[in-house]
Coordinates of N, CA and C in Angstrom, one line a residue:
X145 N 107.2 117.6 64.2 CA 105.8 117.6 64.2 C 105.2 118.7 65.0
X146 N 104.3 119.4 64.4 CA 103.7 120.6 65.1 C 102.8 120.1 66.3
X147 N 102.7 121.0 67.3 CA 102.0 120.6 68.5 C 100.5 120.3 68.2
X148 N 100.0 121.0 67.2 CA 98.6 120.8 66.9 C 98.4 119.4 66.2
X149 N 99.4 119.0 65.4 CA 99.4 117.6 64.8 C 99.5 116.6 65.9
X150 N 100.4 116.8 66.9 CA 100.6 115.8 68.0 C 99.3 115.7 68.8
X151 N 98.7 116.9 69.1 CA 97.4 116.9 69.9 C 96.3 116.1 69.1
X152 N 96.3 116.3 67.8 CA 95.3 115.6 67.0 C 95.5 114.1 67.1
X153 N 96.8 113.7 67.0 CA 97.1 112.2 67.0 C 96.7 111.7 68.4
X154 N 97.0 112.4 69.5 CA 96.7 111.9 70.8 C 95.1 111.8 70.9
X155 N 94.4 112.8 70.5 CA 93.0 112.8 70.5 C 92.4 111.6 69.8
X156 N 92.9 111.4 68.6 CA 92.4 110.3 67.8 C 92.7 108.9 68.4
X157 N 93.9 108.8 68.9 CA 94.2 107.5 69.6 C 93.4 107.3 70.8
X158 N 93.1 108.4 71.6 CA 92.3 108.3 72.8 C 90.8 107.9 72.4
X159 N 90.3 108.5 71.4 CA 89.0 108.2 70.9 C 88.8 106.7 70.5
X160 N 89.9 106.2 69.9 CA 89.9 104.8 69.4 C 90.2 103.8 70.5
X161 N 90.7 104.4 71.7 CA 91.2 103.5 72.7 C 92.4 102.7 72.4
X162 N 93.2 103.4 71.5 CA 94.4 102.7 71.0 C 95.6 102.9 72.0
X163 N 95.7 101.9 72.9 CA 96.7 102.0 73.9 C 98.1 102.0 73.3
X164 N 98.3 101.2 72.3 CA 99.7 101.1 71.7 C 100.1 102.5 71.1
X165 N 99.2 103.1 70.4 CA 99.6 104.5 69.9 C 99.8 105.5 71.0
X166 N 99.0 105.4 72.0 CA 99.2 106.3 73.2 C 100.5 106.0 73.9
X167 N 100.9 104.7 74.0 CA 102.2 104.4 74.6 C 103.3 105.0 73.7
X168 N 103.2 104.8 72.4 CA 104.2 105.4 71.5 C 104.3 106.9 71.6
X169 N 103.2 107.6 71.7 CA 103.2 109.0 71.8 C 103.7 109.5 73.2
X170 N 103.4 108.7 74.2 CA 103.9 109.1 75.5 C 105.4 108.8 75.6
X171 N 105.8 107.8 75.0 CA 107.3 107.5 75.0 C 108.1 108.5 74.3
X172 N 107.4 109.2 73.3 CA 108.0 110.2 72.5 C 108.0 111.6 73.3
X173 N 107.4 111.6 74.5 CA 107.4 112.8 75.3 C 106.1 113.5 75.4
X174 N 105.0 113.0 74.9 CA 103.7 113.7 75.0 C 103.1 113.4 76.3
X175 N 103.0 114.5 77.1 CA 102.3 114.5 78.4 C 100.8 114.2 78.2
X176 N 100.2 114.8 77.2 CA 98.8 114.6 76.9 C 98.5 113.1 76.6
X177 N 99.4 112.4 75.9 CA 99.2 111.0 75.6 C 99.4 110.2 76.9
X178 N 100.3 110.6 77.8 CA 100.4 109.9 79.1 C 99.2 110.1 79.9
X179 N 98.6 111.3 79.9 CA 97.4 111.5 80.7 C 96.3 110.7 80.1
X180 N 96.1 110.6 78.8 CA 95.1 109.8 78.2 C 95.3 108.3 78.5
X181 N 96.5 107.9 78.5 CA 96.9 106.5 78.8 C 96.5 106.1 80.2
X182 N 96.8 107.0 81.1 CA 96.4 106.7 82.5 C 94.9 106.7 82.7
X183 N 94.2 107.6 82.1 CA 92.8 107.7 82.2 C 92.1 106.4 81.6
X184 N 92.6 106.0 80.4 CA 92.1 104.8 79.7 C 92.4 103.6 80.5
X185 N 93.6 103.5 81.0 CA 93.9 102.3 81.8 C 93.0 102.2 83.1
X186 N 92.8 103.4 83.7 CA 91.9 103.4 84.9 C 90.5 103.0 84.5
X187 N 90.0 103.5 83.4 CA 88.6 103.2 83.0 C 88.5 101.7 82.7
X188 N 89.5 101.1 82.2 CA 89.5 99.7 81.8 C 89.9 98.8 83.0
X189 N 90.3 99.4 84.1 CA 90.7 98.6 85.3 C 92.0 97.8 85.0
X190 N 92.8 98.4 84.1 CA 94.1 97.7 83.7 C 95.2 98.1 84.7
X191 N 95.3 97.3 85.8 CA 96.3 97.5 86.8 C 97.7 97.3 86.3
X192 N 97.8 96.3 85.4 CA 99.2 96.1 84.9 C 99.7 97.3 84.2
X193 N 98.9 97.9 83.4 CA 99.3 99.2 82.7 C 99.6 100.3 83.7
X194 N 98.7 100.4 84.6 CA 99.0 101.5 85.7 C 100.2 101.2 86.4
X195 N 100.5 99.9 86.8 CA 101.8 99.6 87.5 C 103.0 100.0 86.6
X196 N 102.9 99.6 85.3 CA 104.0 100.0 84.4 C 104.2 101.5 84.3
X197 N 103.2 102.2 84.2 CA 103.3 103.7 84.1 C 103.8 104.3 85.4
X198 N 103.3 103.7 86.5 CA 103.8 104.2 87.9 C 105.3 103.9 88.0
X199 N 105.7 102.7 87.6 CA 107.1 102.3 87.7 C 108.0 103.3 86.8
X200 N 107.4 103.8 85.8 CA 108.1 104.8 84.9 C 108.1 106.2 85.5
X201 N 107.4 106.3 86.7 CA 107.4 107.6 87.3 C 106.2 108.4 87.2
X202 N 105.1 107.9 86.7 CA 103.8 108.6 86.6 C 103.1 108.7 87.9
X203 N 103.1 109.8 88.6 CA 102.4 110.0 89.8 C 100.9 109.8 89.6
X204 N 100.4 110.3 88.5 CA 98.9 110.1 88.2 C 98.6 108.6 88.1
X205 N 99.4 107.8 87.4 CA 99.2 106.4 87.3 C 99.2 105.8 88.7
X206 N 100.1 106.2 89.5 CA 100.1 105.6 90.9 C 98.9 106.0 91.7
X207 N 98.4 107.2 91.6 CA 97.2 107.7 92.2 C 96.0 106.9 91.7
X208 N 95.9 106.7 90.4 CA 94.8 105.9 89.8 C 94.9 104.5 90.2
X209 N 96.1 103.9 90.4 CA 96.2 102.5 90.8 C 95.7 102.4 92.2
X210 N 96.0 103.3 93.1 CA 95.6 103.3 94.5 C 94.1 103.4 94.5
X211 N 93.5 104.3 93.8 CA 92.1 104.5 93.7 C 91.4 103.2 93.2
X212 N 91.9 102.6 92.1 CA 91.3 101.4 91.5 C 91.3 100.3 92.5
X213 N 92.5 100.1 93.2 CA 92.6 99.0 94.2 C 91.6 99.2 95.3
X214 N 91.4 100.4 95.7 CA 90.5 100.7 96.8 C 89.0 100.4 96.3
X215 N 88.7 100.9 95.1 CA 87.3 100.7 94.6 C 87.0 99.2 94.4
X216 N 88.1 98.4 94.1 CA 87.9 97.0 93.9 C 88.0 96.2 95.1
X217 N 88.4 96.8 96.2 CA 88.6 96.1 97.5 C 89.9 95.2 97.4
X218 N 90.8 95.6 96.6 CA 92.0 94.7 96.3 C 93.1 95.0 97.4
X219 N 92.9 94.4 98.6 CA 93.8 94.6 99.7 C 95.2 94.2 99.4
X220 N 95.4 93.2 98.6 CA 96.8 92.8 98.3 C 97.5 93.9 97.5
X221 N 96.8 94.5 96.6 CA 97.4 95.6 95.8 C 97.7 96.8 96.7
X222 N 96.7 97.1 97.6 CA 97.0 98.2 98.6 C 98.1 97.9 99.5
X223 N 98.3 96.6 99.9 CA 99.4 96.3 100.8 C 100.7 96.4 100.0
X224 N 100.7 96.0 98.8 CA 101.9 96.1 97.9 C 102.3 97.6 97.8
X225 N 101.3 98.4 97.5 CA 101.6 99.8 97.4 C 102.1 100.5 98.7
X226 N 101.4 100.0 99.8 CA 101.8 100.5 101.1 C 103.3 100.1 101.4
X227 N 103.6 98.9 101.1 CA 105.0 98.4 101.3 C 106.0 99.2 100.6
X228 N 105.6 99.7 99.4 CA 106.5 100.6 98.6 C 106.5 102.0 99.1
X229 N 105.7 102.3 100.2 CA 105.8 103.6 100.8 C 104.7 104.5 100.4
X230 N 103.7 104.1 99.7 CA 102.6 105.0 99.2 C 101.7 105.3 100.4
X231 N 101.8 106.6 100.8 CA 101.0 107.1 102.0 C 99.5 107.0 101.8
X232 N 99.0 107.1 100.6 CA 97.6 107.0 100.3 C 97.1 105.6 100.6
X233 N 97.9 104.6 100.1 CA 97.6 103.2 100.3 C 97.7 102.9 101.8
X234 N 98.7 103.4 102.5 CA 98.8 103.2 103.9 C 97.6 103.7 104.7
X235 N 97.2 104.9 104.3 CA 96.0 105.5 105.0 C 94.7 104.7 104.7
X236 N 94.6 104.2 103.5 CA 93.4 103.4 103.1 C 93.4 102.1 103.9
X237 N 94.5 101.5 104.0 CA 94.6 100.2 104.8 C 94.3 100.5 106.3
X238 N 94.8 101.6 106.8 CA 94.5 101.9 108.2 C 93.1 102.2 108.4
X239 N 92.4 102.8 107.5 CA 90.9 103.0 107.6 C 90.2 101.7 107.6
X240 N 90.6 100.8 106.8 CA 90.0 99.5 106.7 C 90.2 98.6 107.9
X241 N 91.2 98.9 108.7 CA 91.5 98.1 109.9 C 90.7 98.6 111.1
X242 N 90.1 99.7 111.0 CA 89.4 100.3 112.1 C 88.0 99.7 112.3

């Protein structure tokens, strides 16, 4: 598949909010699909999807998860992330304890 075709598929899936298609394209190696998936999951507040992507190694998903947890005041999620060694979560928790 040509890069332009792949880009078009990613764009269409993102416009439709088609998480399944974006997952399929990301699993096939599309970094653009992964980026769109992270963005869409963040916009939807989908922590489960962000956790899954972070567990698969997406630093962007992890960053988005920390930001979302902070915005929502989800201290349990921040504690879980901090326990896993996430320095941003650790810093945010330290700020909240002051």
